[in-house]
Amino acid sequence: MNQGWINMPSSLIDEPVWRETTPEEKTTYITLLVYVNDREEEGVWKNETVTVQPGQLLTTLRAFARCVHDSMTSEKLKVALETLARLDVLKYEIHGQDLLITALEWNRFDGGKASRRQC
């Protein structure tokens, strides 16, 4: 497995994304930050080749749910994503079972030497 890192500012615990979320939602957010692309990469979205940008993750609901936790279901994941989108820390789009997530302010967490992990 590639080794990389993200910056996790201690001020995060004072923000709504930490104070107003459940443990599952926090875990979803941290997992997203670990798995998003750290460089541009080609992917297929809605049957078209697209460029997935740094700070984005192109995966499936099921695969990302498994990355978050063994007990996470696609339905629980959708609830977590909706909460995190409401808090303006990410935006997401679901197309069938495909999932495109963008971590807003990714540059705040980019460790500079991160390596993309597969999800």
PDB file of C-alpha atoms in Angstrom:
ATOM      1  CA  MET A   1       0.000   0.000   0.000  1.00  0.00           C
ATOM      2  CA  ASN A   2       1.264   3.470  -0.819  1.00  0.00           C
ATOM      3  CA  GLN A   3       2.094   5.612   2.144  1.00  0.00           C
ATOM      4  CA  GLY A   4       0.957   9.219   2.145  1.00  0.00           C
ATOM      5  CA  TRP A   5      -0.312  11.725   4.609  1.00  0.00           C
ATOM      6  CA  ILE A   6      -2.749  14.559   5.082  1.00  0.00           C
ATOM      7  CA  ASN A   7      -2.539  17.600   7.324  1.00  0.00           C
ATOM      8  CA  MET A   8      -5.158  17.496  10.061  1.00  0.00           C
ATOM      9  CA  PRO A   9      -5.369  20.920  11.722  1.00  0.00           C
ATOM     10  CA  SER A  10      -6.240  20.762  15.416  1.00  0.00           C
ATOM     11  CA  SER A  11      -8.745  23.582  14.839  1.00  0.00           C
ATOM     12  CA  LEU A  12     -10.945  21.004  13.088  1.00  0.00           C
ATOM     13  CA  ILE A  13     -12.435  19.963  16.441  1.00  0.00           C
ATOM     14  CA  ASP A  14     -13.866  23.463  16.873  1.00  0.00           C
ATOM     15  CA  GLU A  15     -15.660  23.417  13.520  1.00  0.00           C
ATOM     16  CA  PRO A  16     -19.229  22.299  12.763  1.00  0.00           C
ATOM     17  CA  VAL A  17     -17.957  19.313  10.765  1.00  0.00           C
ATOM     18  CA  TRP A  18     -16.657  17.915  14.044  1.00  0.00           C
ATOM     19  CA  ARG A  19     -19.069  19.367  16.608  1.00  0.00           C
ATOM     20  CA  GLU A  20     -22.311  18.672  14.708  1.00  0.00           C
ATOM     21  CA  THR A  21     -21.694  15.227  13.227  1.00  0.00           C
ATOM     22  CA  THR A  22     -22.053  11.632  14.335  1.00  0.00           C
ATOM     23  CA  PRO A  23     -19.070   9.302  14.636  1.00  0.00           C
ATOM     24  CA  GLU A  24     -20.072   7.707  11.290  1.00  0.00           C
ATOM     25  CA  GLU A  25     -20.103  11.113   9.596  1.00  0.00           C
ATOM     26  CA  LYS A  26     -16.704  12.024  11.052  1.00  0.00           C
ATOM     27  CA  THR A  27     -15.306   8.702   9.881  1.00  0.00           C
ATOM     28  CA  THR A  28     -16.752   9.269   6.415  1.00  0.00           C
ATOM     29  CA  TYR A  29     -15.119  12.698   6.217  1.00  0.00           C
ATOM     30  CA  ILE A  30     -11.690  11.553   7.380  1.00  0.00           C
ATOM     31  CA  THR A  31     -11.841   8.538   5.052  1.00  0.00           C
ATOM     32  CA  LEU A  32     -12.677  10.835   2.142  1.00  0.00           C
ATOM     33  CA  LEU A  33      -9.662  13.026   2.911  1.00  0.00           C
ATOM     34  CA  VAL A  34      -7.422   9.955   2.900  1.00  0.00           C
ATOM     35  CA  TYR A  35      -8.767   8.525  -0.372  1.00  0.00           C
ATOM     36  CA  VAL A  36      -9.248  11.554  -2.652  1.00  0.00           C
ATOM     37  CA  ASN A  37      -6.939  12.017  -5.613  1.00  0.00           C
ATOM     38  CA  ASP A  38      -3.783  13.970  -5.013  1.00  0.00           C
ATOM     39  CA  ARG A  39      -3.270  14.508  -8.762  1.00  0.00           C
ATOM     40  CA  GLU A  40      -5.351  14.587 -11.928  1.00  0.00           C
ATOM     41  CA  GLU A  41      -6.463  11.198 -13.164  1.00  0.00           C
ATOM     42  CA  GLU A  42      -8.730   9.941 -15.927  1.00  0.00           C
ATOM     43  CA  GLY A  43     -11.933   8.142 -14.986  1.00  0.00           C
ATOM     44  CA  VAL A  44     -15.292   7.186 -16.440  1.00  0.00           C
ATOM     45  CA  TRP A  45     -18.343   9.113 -15.235  1.00  0.00           C
ATOM     46  CA  LYS A  46     -21.759   8.808 -16.892  1.00  0.00           C
ATOM     47  CA  ASN A  47     -20.175   6.741 -19.670  1.00  0.00           C
ATOM     48  CA  GLU A  48     -17.738   9.534 -20.552  1.00  0.00           C
ATOM     49  CA  THR A  49     -14.040   9.897 -19.857  1.00  0.00           C
ATOM     50  CA  VAL A  50     -13.487  12.710 -17.356  1.00  0.00           C
ATOM     51  CA  THR A  51     -10.536  14.193 -15.529  1.00  0.00           C
ATOM     52  CA  VAL A  52     -10.839  13.601 -11.802  1.00  0.00           C
ATOM     53  CA  GLN A  53      -9.155  16.511 -10.055  1.00  0.00           C
ATOM     54  CA  PRO A  54      -7.076  16.592  -6.866  1.00  0.00           C
ATOM     55  CA  GLY A  55      -9.504  16.553  -3.959  1.00  0.00           C
ATOM     56  CA  GLN A  56     -12.006  14.385  -5.831  1.00  0.00           C
ATOM     57  CA  LEU A  57     -12.851  10.708  -5.570  1.00  0.00           C
ATOM     58  CA  LEU A  58     -14.593   8.683  -8.258  1.00  0.00           C
ATOM     59  CA  THR A  59     -15.799   5.361  -6.863  1.00  0.00           C
ATOM     60  CA  THR A  60     -19.010   3.463  -6.149  1.00  0.00           C
ATOM     61  CA  LEU A  61     -21.323   3.772  -3.164  1.00  0.00           C
ATOM     62  CA  ARG A  62     -20.591   0.218  -2.097  1.00  0.00           C
ATOM     63  CA  ALA A  63     -16.810   0.485  -2.437  1.00  0.00           C
ATOM     64  CA  PHE A  64     -16.580   3.752  -0.527  1.00  0.00           C
ATOM     65  CA  ALA A  65     -18.940   2.471   2.180  1.00  0.00           C
ATOM     66  CA  ARG A  66     -16.568  -0.488   2.692  1.00  0.00           C
ATOM     67  CA  CYS A  67     -13.599   1.887   2.874  1.00  0.00           C
ATOM     68  CA  VAL A  68     -15.337   3.880   5.609  1.00  0.00           C
ATOM     69  CA  HIS A  69     -16.159   0.867   7.789  1.00  0.00           C
ATOM     70  CA  ASP A  70     -17.246  -2.744   7.473  1.00  0.00           C
ATOM     71  CA  SER A  71     -20.629  -1.891   9.023  1.00  0.00           C
ATOM     72  CA  MET A  72     -21.273   1.118   6.733  1.00  0.00           C
ATOM     73  CA  THR A  73     -24.046   0.548   4.214  1.00  0.00           C
ATOM     74  CA  SER A  74     -24.777   2.503   1.055  1.00  0.00           C
ATOM     75  CA  GLU A  75     -27.864   3.992   2.724  1.00  0.00           C
ATOM     76  CA  LYS A  76     -25.921   5.108   5.810  1.00  0.00           C
ATOM     77  CA  LEU A  77     -23.260   6.531   3.512  1.00  0.00           C
ATOM     78  CA  LYS A  78     -25.851   8.595   1.634  1.00  0.00           C
ATOM     79  CA  VAL A  79     -27.054  10.083   4.948  1.00  0.00           C
ATOM     80  CA  ALA A  80     -23.479  10.908   5.980  1.00  0.00           C
ATOM     81  CA  LEU A  81     -22.733  12.513   2.610  1.00  0.00           C
ATOM     82  CA  GLU A  82     -25.900  14.621   2.804  1.00  0.00           C
ATOM     83  CA  THR A  83     -24.957  15.885   6.274  1.00  0.00           C
ATOM     84  CA  LEU A  84     -21.397  16.691   5.207  1.00  0.00           C
ATOM     85  CA  ALA A  85     -22.648  18.462   2.077  1.00  0.00           C
ATOM     86  CA  ARG A  86     -25.019  20.531   4.219  1.00  0.00           C
ATOM     87  CA  LEU A  87     -21.993  21.559   6.316  1.00  0.00           C
ATOM     88  CA  ASP A  88     -20.195  22.655   3.117  1.00  0.00           C
ATOM     89  CA  VAL A  89     -17.201  20.359   3.495  1.00  0.00           C
ATOM     90  CA  LEU A  90     -17.943  18.300   0.393  1.00  0.00           C
ATOM     91  CA  LYS A  91     -20.189  18.042  -2.590  1.00  0.00           C
ATOM     92  CA  TYR A  92     -21.201  14.826  -4.233  1.00  0.00           C
ATOM     93  CA  GLU A  93     -23.135  13.382  -7.117  1.00  0.00           C
ATOM     94  CA  ILE A  94     -24.577   9.896  -7.440  1.00  0.00           C
ATOM     95  CA  HIS A  95     -25.257   8.340 -10.832  1.00  0.00           C
ATOM     96  CA  GLY A  96     -26.666   4.831 -10.423  1.00  0.00           C
ATOM     97  CA  GLN A  97     -24.160   3.239  -8.064  1.00  0.00           C
ATOM     98  CA  ASP A  98     -21.305   5.510  -9.167  1.00  0.00           C
ATOM     99  CA  LEU A  99     -20.218   8.252  -6.810  1.00  0.00           C
ATOM    100  CA  LEU A 100     -18.209  11.412  -7.447  1.00  0.00           C
ATOM    101  CA  ILE A 101     -17.199  13.295  -4.308  1.00  0.00           C
ATOM    102  CA  THR A 102     -15.295  16.576  -4.076  1.00  0.00           C
ATOM    103  CA  ALA A 103     -13.649  17.505  -0.785  1.00  0.00           C
ATOM    104  CA  LEU A 104     -14.052  21.276  -0.563  1.00  0.00           C
ATOM    105  CA  GLU A 105     -10.927  23.053   0.687  1.00  0.00           C
ATOM    106  CA  TRP A 106      -8.862  19.952  -0.108  1.00  0.00           C
ATOM    107  CA  ASN A 107      -5.758  22.147  -0.278  1.00  0.00           C
ATOM    108  CA  ARG A 108      -6.184  22.764   3.462  1.00  0.00           C
ATOM    109  CA  PHE A 109      -5.543  19.066   4.143  1.00  0.00           C
ATOM    110  CA  ASP A 110      -3.205  18.112   1.302  1.00  0.00           C
ATOM    111  CA  GLY A 111      -0.043  16.864   2.936  1.00  0.00           C
ATOM    112  CA  GLY A 112       2.029  17.637  -0.144  1.00  0.00           C
ATOM    113  CA  LYS A 113       3.373  14.085  -0.462  1.00  0.00           C
ATOM    114  CA  ALA A 114       0.110  12.205  -0.344  1.00  0.00           C
ATOM    115  CA  SER A 115      -0.293   9.100  -2.422  1.00  0.00           C
ATOM    116  CA  ARG A 116      -3.652   8.078  -3.796  1.00  0.00           C
ATOM    117  CA  ARG A 117      -5.097   4.973  -2.202  1.00  0.00           C
ATOM    118  CA  GLN A 118      -7.528   2.755  -4.047  1.00  0.00           C
ATOM    119  CA  CYS A 119     -11.096   2.642  -2.813  1.00  0.00           C
TER     120      CYS A 119
END
